[in-house]
XYZ file of C-alpha atoms in Angstrom:
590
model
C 91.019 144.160 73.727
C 93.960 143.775 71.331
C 95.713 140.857 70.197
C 98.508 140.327 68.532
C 99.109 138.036 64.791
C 102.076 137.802 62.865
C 103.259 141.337 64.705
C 99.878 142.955 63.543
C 97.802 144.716 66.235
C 94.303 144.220 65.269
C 90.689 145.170 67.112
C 88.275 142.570 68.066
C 84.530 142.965 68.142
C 83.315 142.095 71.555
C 80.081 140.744 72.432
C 78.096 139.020 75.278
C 74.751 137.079 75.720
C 72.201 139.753 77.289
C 71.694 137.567 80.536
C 75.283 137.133 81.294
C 76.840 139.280 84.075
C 79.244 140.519 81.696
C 76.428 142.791 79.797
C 76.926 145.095 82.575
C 80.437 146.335 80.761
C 79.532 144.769 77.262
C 76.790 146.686 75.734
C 77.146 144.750 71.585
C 75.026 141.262 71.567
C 75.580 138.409 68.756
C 73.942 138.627 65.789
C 70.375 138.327 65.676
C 70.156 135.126 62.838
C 66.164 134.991 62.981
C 64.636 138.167 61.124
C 61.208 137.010 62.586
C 62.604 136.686 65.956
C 60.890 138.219 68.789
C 64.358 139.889 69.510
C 63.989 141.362 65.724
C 60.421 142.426 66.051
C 61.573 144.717 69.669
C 65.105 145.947 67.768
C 63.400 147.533 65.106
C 60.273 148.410 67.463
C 62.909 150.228 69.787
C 64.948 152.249 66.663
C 61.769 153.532 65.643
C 60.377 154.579 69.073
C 64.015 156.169 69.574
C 64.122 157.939 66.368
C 60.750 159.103 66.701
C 61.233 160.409 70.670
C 65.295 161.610 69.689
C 65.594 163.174 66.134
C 63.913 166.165 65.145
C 65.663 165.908 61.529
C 63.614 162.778 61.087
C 60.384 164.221 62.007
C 58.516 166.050 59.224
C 55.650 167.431 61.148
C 52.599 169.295 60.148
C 53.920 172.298 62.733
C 56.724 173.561 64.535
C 54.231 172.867 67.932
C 53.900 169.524 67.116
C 57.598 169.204 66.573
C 58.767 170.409 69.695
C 55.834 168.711 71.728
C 53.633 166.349 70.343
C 54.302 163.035 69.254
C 54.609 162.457 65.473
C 52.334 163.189 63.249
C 52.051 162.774 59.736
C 50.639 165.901 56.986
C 46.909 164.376 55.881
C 48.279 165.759 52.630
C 51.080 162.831 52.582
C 48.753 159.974 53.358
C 48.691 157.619 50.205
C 45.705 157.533 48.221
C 45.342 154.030 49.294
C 46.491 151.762 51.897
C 46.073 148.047 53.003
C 44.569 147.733 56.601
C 46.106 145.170 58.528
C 43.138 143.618 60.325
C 42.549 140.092 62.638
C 39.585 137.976 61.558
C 39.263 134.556 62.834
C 42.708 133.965 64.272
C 44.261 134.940 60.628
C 45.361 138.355 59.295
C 44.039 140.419 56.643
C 44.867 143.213 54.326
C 42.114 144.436 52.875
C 42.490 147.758 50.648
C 40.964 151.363 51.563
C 41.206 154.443 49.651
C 40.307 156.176 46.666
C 37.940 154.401 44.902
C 37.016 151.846 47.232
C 34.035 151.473 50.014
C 36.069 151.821 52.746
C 37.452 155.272 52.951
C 40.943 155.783 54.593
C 40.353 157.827 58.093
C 43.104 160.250 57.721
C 43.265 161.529 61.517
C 43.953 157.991 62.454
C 46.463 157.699 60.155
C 48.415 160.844 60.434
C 48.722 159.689 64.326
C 49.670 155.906 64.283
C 51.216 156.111 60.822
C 52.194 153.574 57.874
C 54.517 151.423 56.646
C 55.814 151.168 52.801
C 57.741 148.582 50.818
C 60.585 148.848 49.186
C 61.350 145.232 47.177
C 62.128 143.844 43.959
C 59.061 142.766 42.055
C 61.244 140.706 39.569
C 58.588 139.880 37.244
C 54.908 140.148 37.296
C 53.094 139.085 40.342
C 50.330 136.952 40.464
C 48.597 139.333 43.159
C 47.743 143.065 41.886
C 45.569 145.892 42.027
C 43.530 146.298 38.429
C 40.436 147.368 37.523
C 39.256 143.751 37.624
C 40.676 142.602 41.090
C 39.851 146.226 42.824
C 36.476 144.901 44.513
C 38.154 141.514 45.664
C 41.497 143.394 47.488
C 38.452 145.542 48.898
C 36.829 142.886 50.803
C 40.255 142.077 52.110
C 41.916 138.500 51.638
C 44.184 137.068 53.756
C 47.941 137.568 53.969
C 48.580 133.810 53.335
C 47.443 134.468 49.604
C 49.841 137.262 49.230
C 53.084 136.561 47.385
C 55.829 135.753 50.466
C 57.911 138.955 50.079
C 54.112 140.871 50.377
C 53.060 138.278 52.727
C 56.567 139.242 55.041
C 55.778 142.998 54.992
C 52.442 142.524 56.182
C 53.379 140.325 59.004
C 56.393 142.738 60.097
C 53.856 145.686 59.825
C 51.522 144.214 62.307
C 54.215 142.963 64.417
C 55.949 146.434 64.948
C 52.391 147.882 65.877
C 51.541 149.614 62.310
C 47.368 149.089 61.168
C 48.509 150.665 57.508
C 50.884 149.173 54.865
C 51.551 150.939 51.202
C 52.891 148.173 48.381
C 52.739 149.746 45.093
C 51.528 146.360 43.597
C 48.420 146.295 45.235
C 47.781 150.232 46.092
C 48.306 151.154 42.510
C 46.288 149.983 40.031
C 48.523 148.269 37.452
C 46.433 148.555 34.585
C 45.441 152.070 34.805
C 48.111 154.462 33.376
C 46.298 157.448 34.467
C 45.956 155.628 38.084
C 49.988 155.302 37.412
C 50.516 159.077 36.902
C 48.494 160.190 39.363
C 50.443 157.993 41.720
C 54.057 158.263 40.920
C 54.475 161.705 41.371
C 53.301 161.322 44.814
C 55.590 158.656 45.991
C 58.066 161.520 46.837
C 55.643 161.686 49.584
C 54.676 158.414 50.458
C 58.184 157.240 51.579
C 59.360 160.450 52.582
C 56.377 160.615 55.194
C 56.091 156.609 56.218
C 57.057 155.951 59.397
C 58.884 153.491 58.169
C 60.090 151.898 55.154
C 60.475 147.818 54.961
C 63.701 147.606 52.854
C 63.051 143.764 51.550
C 66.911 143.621 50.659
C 67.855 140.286 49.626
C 64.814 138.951 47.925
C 65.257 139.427 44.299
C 61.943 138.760 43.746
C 58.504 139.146 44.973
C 57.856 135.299 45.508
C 61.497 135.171 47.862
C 60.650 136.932 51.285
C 62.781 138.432 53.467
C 62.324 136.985 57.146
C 65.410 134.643 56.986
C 66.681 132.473 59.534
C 70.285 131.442 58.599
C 73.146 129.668 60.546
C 76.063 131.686 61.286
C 78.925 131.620 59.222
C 82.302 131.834 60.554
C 83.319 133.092 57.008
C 82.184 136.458 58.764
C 85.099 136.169 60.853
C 88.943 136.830 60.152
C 89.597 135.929 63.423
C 87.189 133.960 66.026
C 84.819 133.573 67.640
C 86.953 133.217 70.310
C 85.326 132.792 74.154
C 87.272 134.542 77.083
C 86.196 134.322 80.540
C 85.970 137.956 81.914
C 86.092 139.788 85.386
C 83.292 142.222 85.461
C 83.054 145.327 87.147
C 80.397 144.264 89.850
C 83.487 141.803 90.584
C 81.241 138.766 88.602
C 82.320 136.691 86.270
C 81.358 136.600 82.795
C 82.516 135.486 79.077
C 82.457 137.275 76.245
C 83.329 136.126 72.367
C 85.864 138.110 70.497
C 85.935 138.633 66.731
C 87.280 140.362 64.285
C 85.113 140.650 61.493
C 86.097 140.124 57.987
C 84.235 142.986 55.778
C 82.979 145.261 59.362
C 80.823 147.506 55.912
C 79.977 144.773 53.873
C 81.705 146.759 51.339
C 83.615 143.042 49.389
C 80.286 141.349 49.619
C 77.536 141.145 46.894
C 75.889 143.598 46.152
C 71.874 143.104 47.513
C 69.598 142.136 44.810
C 67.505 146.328 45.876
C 70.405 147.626 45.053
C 70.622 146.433 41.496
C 67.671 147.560 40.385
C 66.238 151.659 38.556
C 63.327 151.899 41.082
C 64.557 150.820 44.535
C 67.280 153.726 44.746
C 64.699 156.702 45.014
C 63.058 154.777 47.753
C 65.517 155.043 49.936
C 66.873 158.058 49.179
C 63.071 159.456 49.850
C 62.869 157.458 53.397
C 63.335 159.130 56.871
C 63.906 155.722 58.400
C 64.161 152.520 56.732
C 64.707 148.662 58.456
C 66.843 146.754 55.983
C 66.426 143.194 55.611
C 69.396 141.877 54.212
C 71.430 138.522 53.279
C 73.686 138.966 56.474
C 71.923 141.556 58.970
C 68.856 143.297 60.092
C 69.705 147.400 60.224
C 68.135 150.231 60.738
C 68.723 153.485 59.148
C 67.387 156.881 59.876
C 68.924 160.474 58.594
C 70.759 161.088 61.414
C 71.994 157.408 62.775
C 72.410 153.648 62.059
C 71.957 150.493 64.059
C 72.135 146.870 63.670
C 70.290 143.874 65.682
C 73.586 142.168 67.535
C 76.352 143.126 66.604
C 79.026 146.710 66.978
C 75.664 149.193 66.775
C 73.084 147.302 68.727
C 71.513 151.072 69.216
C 71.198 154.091 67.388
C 74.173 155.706 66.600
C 74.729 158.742 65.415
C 76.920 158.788 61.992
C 80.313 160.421 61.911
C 81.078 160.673 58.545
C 78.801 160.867 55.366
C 80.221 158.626 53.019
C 78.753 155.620 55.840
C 75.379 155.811 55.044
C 74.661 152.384 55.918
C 76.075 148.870 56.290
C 74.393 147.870 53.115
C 75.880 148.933 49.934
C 73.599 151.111 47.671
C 70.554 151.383 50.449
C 70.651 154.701 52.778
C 68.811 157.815 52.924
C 69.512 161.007 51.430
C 71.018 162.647 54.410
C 74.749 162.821 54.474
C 73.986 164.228 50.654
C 71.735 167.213 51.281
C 75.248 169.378 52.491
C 76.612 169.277 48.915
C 75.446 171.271 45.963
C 72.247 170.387 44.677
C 74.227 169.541 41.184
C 76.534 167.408 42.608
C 73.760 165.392 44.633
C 71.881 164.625 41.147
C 75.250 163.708 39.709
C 75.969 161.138 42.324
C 72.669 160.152 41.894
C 72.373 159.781 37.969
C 75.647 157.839 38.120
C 74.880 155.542 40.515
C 71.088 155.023 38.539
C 72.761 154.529 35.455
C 74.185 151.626 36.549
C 70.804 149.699 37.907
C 68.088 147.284 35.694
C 65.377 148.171 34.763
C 62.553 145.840 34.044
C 60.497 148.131 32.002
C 62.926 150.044 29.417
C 59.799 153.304 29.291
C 60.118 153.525 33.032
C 63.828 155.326 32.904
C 62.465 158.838 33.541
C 59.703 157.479 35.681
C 61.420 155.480 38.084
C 63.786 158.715 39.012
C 60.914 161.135 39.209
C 59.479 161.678 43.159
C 63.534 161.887 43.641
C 63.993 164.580 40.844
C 60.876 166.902 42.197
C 62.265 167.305 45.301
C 65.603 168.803 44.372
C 63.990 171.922 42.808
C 62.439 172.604 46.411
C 65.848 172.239 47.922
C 67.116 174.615 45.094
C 64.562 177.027 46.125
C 65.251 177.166 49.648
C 69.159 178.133 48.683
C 68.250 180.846 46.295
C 68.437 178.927 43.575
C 66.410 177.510 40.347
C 66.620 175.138 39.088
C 64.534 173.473 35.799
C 64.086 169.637 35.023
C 64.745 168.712 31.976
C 64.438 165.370 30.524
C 66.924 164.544 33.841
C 69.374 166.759 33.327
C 69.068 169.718 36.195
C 69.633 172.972 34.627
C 70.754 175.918 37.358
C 69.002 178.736 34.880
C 69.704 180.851 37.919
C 73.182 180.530 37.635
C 75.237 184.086 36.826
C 78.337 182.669 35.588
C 76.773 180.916 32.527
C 78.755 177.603 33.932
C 76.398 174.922 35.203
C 74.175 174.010 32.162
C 77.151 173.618 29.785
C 78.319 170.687 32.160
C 74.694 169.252 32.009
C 74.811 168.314 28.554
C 78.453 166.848 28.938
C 77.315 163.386 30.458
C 79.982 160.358 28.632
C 78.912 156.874 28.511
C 81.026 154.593 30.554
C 80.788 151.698 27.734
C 80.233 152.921 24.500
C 79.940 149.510 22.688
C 77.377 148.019 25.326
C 75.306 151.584 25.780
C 72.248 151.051 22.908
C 70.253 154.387 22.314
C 66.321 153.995 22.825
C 64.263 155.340 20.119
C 61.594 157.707 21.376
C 62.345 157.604 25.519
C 63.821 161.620 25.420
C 65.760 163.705 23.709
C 69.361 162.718 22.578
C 70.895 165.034 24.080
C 69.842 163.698 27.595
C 71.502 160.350 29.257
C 67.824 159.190 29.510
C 67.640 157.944 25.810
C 70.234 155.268 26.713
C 70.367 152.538 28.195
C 73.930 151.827 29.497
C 75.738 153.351 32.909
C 77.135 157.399 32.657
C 79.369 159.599 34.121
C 78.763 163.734 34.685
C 81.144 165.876 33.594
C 82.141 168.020 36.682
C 85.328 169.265 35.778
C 85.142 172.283 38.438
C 84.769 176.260 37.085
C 88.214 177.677 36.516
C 88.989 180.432 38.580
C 89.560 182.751 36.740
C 86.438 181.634 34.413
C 84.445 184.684 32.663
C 81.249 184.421 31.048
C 82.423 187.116 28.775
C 81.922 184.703 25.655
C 78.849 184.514 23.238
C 77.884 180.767 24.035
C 73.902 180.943 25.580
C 71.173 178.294 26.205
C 68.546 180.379 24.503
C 65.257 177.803 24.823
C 65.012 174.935 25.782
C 61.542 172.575 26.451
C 60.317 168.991 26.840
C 56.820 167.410 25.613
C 55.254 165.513 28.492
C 53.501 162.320 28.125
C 51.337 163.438 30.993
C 50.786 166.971 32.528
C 50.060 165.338 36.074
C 53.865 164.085 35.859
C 56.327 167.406 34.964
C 59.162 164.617 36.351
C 57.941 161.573 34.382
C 58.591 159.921 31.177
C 59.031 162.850 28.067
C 57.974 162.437 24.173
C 60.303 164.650 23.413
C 62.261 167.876 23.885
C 64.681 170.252 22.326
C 67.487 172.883 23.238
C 68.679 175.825 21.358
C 72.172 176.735 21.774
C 74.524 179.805 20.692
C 78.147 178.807 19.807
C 80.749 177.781 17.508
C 80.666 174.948 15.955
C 83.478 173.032 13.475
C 82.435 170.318 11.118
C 84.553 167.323 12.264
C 85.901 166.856 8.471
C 87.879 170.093 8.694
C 90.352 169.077 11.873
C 93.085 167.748 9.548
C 96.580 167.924 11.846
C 94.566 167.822 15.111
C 95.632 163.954 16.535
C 92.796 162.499 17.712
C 90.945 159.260 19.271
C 87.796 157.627 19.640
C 87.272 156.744 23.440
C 85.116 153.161 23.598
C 84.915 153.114 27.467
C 85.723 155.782 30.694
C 86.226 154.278 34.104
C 86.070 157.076 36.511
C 84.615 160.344 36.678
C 86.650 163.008 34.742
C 89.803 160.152 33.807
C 91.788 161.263 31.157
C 92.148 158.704 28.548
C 95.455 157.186 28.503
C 96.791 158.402 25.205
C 98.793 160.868 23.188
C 96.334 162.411 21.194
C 94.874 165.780 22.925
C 91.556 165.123 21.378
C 89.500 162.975 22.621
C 86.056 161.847 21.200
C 83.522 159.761 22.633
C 80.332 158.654 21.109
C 77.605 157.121 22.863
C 77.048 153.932 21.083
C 78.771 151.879 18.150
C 76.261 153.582 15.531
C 77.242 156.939 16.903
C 80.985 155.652 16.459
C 80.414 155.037 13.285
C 79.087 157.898 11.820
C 82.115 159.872 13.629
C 84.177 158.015 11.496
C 82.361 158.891 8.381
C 82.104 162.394 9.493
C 85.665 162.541 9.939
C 86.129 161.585 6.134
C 83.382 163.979 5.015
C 80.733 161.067 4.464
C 78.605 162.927 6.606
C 77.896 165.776 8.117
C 79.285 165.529 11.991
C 80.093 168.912 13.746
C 81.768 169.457 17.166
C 79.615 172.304 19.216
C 81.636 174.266 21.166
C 80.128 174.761 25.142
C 83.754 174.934 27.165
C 86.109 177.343 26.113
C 89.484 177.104 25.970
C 91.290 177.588 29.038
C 95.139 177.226 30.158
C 95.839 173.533 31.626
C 92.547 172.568 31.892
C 90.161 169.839 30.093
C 89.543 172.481 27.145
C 87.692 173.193 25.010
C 84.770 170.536 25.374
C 81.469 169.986 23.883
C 79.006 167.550 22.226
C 79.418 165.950 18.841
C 75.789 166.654 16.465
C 74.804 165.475 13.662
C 72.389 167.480 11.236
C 69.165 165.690 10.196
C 68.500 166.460 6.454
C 65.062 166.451 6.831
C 64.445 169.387 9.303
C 68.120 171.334 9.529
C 67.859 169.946 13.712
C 70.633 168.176 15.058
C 70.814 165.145 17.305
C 73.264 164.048 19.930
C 76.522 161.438 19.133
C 78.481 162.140 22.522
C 81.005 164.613 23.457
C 84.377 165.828 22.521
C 87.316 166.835 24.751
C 90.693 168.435 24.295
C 92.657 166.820 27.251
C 94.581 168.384 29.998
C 97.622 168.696 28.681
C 100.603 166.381 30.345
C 104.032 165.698 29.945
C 103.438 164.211 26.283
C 101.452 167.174 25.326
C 103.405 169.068 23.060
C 103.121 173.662 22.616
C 101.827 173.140 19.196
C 99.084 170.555 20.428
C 98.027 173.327 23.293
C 98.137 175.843 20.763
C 95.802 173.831 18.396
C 93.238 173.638 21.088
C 93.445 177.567 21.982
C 93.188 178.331 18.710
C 90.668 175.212 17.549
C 87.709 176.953 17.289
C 89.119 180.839 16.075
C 87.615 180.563 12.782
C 84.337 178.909 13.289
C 81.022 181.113 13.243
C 78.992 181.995 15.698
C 75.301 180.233 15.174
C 71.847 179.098 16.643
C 71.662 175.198 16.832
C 68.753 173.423 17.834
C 69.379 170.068 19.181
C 66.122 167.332 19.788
């Protein structure tokens, strides 16, 4: 139907009660406003019944027979170490904890064939239920889901409801006080979601003690036009009504961002999930690999995406899928970026709270003929011919220089993880006529876990060796130059007429540019980009020798910017020729 507003043509949303005669023609139903809602509990019911039964990209199966045949079943090898068993005593339910380490063991057939469910939440702060050494025998027992904090208390409810026995939270399968319980865990949660049946994605609670079943009035806000109630002819010849809308933000791309998608560890839990039912401040949606769906409303069944940029109708919350088809570079670029830019409550948890997503892009590597080596969270292509990829690596830029703060012992400075403070890659593309004809080589390179168990978790260390030119920054005299405080965009040039461009990574680093520039200290530019015609060129990182051990540590990067129409043939010139008299040498950054 189309109506017509100030000479504008614009689309309405139609949408009928299910018993009317007009949801014969009219298949979209109003929103569903009650997340506990017996309508709620059958929508997400039916998307994962249909997703099961209709998408083989969603089924990871422990063999191709069981793929094409049986119904889904999940590897014993992916079961978490521990679950909470949703049980009925006495009219109430319970969740009482099985697993490693407890009397009740966790019956892994039975699993694998009805499945689990796992949480995805904000704990936003500490809870006053968790799994430790000391409450281990008590969660045993089982207590019930009335003592549970209400976002906990929601997810067990749901679970049962939708027909799941098994539930994973990591607040009460984990135990919180054990850090070798912790690494044994983490690394495994790769598996966890990426094997649940489902994931609970608790949305808009921004903390534990918040829940997520709402029940909320609708608000015509929603709306730019309606509702608006039209009596209908029907193809059976009945008549009918139906409300037309037009609604306001159809993505809920001007809204809010959702408290889950604000914060370091939500974001590899749903990139890891197959399917996830996402709780949030306006909707209840589903979200597999493959399709999306919302309770009422323009989807009110799976439908298949169209385009990859519309992961879901919640900003910051989808699966990997519409990713996997790029490079596997460019997925951990869009994925640093985006992590960059979410809290953390728990500073030491930066390399952590990425790692189950990190070890499951070397697989994917693999699988194209590639390899690729984890490093402190950069991804390093050591497979790649053209002597390209890992220069770009190390070329990460801080987006706000004067709010970025480096953190003392979390990794090596030449890796975005010992900041805290939102980054952008640098993925200026390979020239084409590129040649990896010059001298500049990663020779070594190597981290020093905190735990063996955890090659993708948190780092004491680490150090790379590098073969180029380098200048010392004192020695650039007639080069114009600026020092870059913030970047907005990926790969912006900075409004300015100096051609070189340097940007530290916090306001010490700035400082001791400026004192390197007048020879106070000793600040060197390391050459990694070459200089090529009409490109960003040449680029590398600023260093900084320690006196004590002849290393160098990280202050940001340097850039000689693509020239424009202010860029003068003597400026070009200076950056072709910028590094011709520097000497080759071995540098070893920490």
């Amino acid at each position: 139907m189309i109506f017509g507003r100030s000479s504008m043509l614009i689309r309405s949303l139609l949408f009928t009660l299910l018993d009317d005669a007009a949801s014969v023609d009219i298949a979209s139903r109003p929103y569903e406003l009650d997340y506990a809602s017996s309508a709620s509990i059958e929508f997400a019911r039916s998307c994962i019944r249909s997703c099961q039964r209709d998408h083989r990209e969603c089924r990871r199966q422990v063999d191709d027979m069981t793929d094409q045949l049986g119904p889904e079943l999940i590897d014993s090898n992916s079961i978490p170490s521990r679950l909470l068993q949703l049980v009925v005593k006495d009219s109430m339910l319970y969740a009482k904890l099985i697993g490693r380490g407890l009397p009740s063991a966790i019956q892994k057939e039975t699993v694998s064939r009805q499945g689990f469910a796992i949480l995805s939440y904000c704990w936003g702060g500490d809870q006053p239920v968790q799994l430790t050494r000391h409450s281990i025998g008590r969660l045993g027992d089982g207590i019930p889901i009335s003592q549970l904090p209400k976002t906990l208390r929601d997810a067990a409810w749901l679970t049962s409801e939708i027909g799941l026995e098994y539930l994973w939270i990591d607040a009460l399968c984990v135990v919180q006080d054990d850090v070798k319980d912790k690494n044994h865990e983490i690394p495994r949660m790769e598996l966890y979601y990426g094997h649940s049946t489902v994931t609970i994605c608790a949305a808009s609670a921004a903390k534990y003690s918040e829940g997520f079943l709402l029940s909320r009035e609708e608000d015509v806000a929603d709306y730019s036009i309606g509702p608006l109630q039209l009596r209908v002819k029907t193809s059976t010849g009945a008549s009918g009504y139906v409300q037309a809308v037009e609604e306001a933000d159809n993505f809920n791309l001007k809204r809010p961002q959702e408290p889950i998608a604000l914060r370091g560890w939500t974001l590899q839990e749903s990139l890891l999930s197959r399917r996830m039912l996402i709780f949030s401040s306006r909707q209840l949606y589903f979200t597999c690999t493959v399709a999306n769906a919302s309770c009422g409303g323009p989807e009110p069944t799976l439908k298949p995406r169209v385009m990859t940029s519309y992961e879901s109708r919640v900003v910051g919350v989808h699966t990997l899928s519409g990713l996997r088809i790029y490079p596997i570079r460019e997925i951990w670029d869009t994925i640093v970026i985006e992590y960059t830019r979410r809290f953390l409550g728990v500073p030491t948890d930066k390399l952590p709270a990425i790692s189950a997503m990190a070890s499951t892009l070397p697989q994917m590597a693999k699988e194209r003929n590639q390899k690729m080596v984890y490093l402190a969270g950069l991804m390093i292509d050591v497979s790649d011919v053209e002597n390209y990829d890992w220069r770009t690596e190390l070329l990460w830029v801080v987006s706000r220089m004067e709010s970025t703060q480096r953190v003392s012992g979390r990794g090596p400075s030449w890796s975005w993880c010992s900041v805290d403070g939102p980054i952008w890659t640098w993925s200026w593309p390979q020239p084409g006529n590129w040649s990896n004809a010059d001298k500049t080589r990663l020779c070594e390179y190597g981290t020093e876990l905190e735990s063996d168990v955890a090659p993708f978790g948190a780092v004491k260390g680490g150090f790379v060796k590098i073969y180029a030119r380098m200048k010392s920054l004192d020695s650039i005299s007639g080069v114009k130059y600026m020092i870059s405080k913030q970047k907005d965009s990926k790969n912006q040039r900075i409004d300015t007429d100096a051609i070189l461009v340097l940007s530290p990574d916090t306001r010490e680093a700035a400082q001791l540019v400026i004192e390197g520039a007048q020879g106070k200290e000793h600040i060197s530019l390391l050459e990694l980009i070459p200089f090529y015609e009409k490109r960003t060129s040449p680029a590398g990182i600023i260093v900084s020798q320690m006196s004590s051990t002849g290393s160098y540590v990280r202050l940001g990067i340097f850039e000689f910017q693509k020239p424009d129409n202010r860029t003068t043939a003597a400026e070009i010139d200076a950056a072709r020729t910028f590094f011709n008299d520097s000497p080759w040498q071995y540098v070893h950054i920490i």
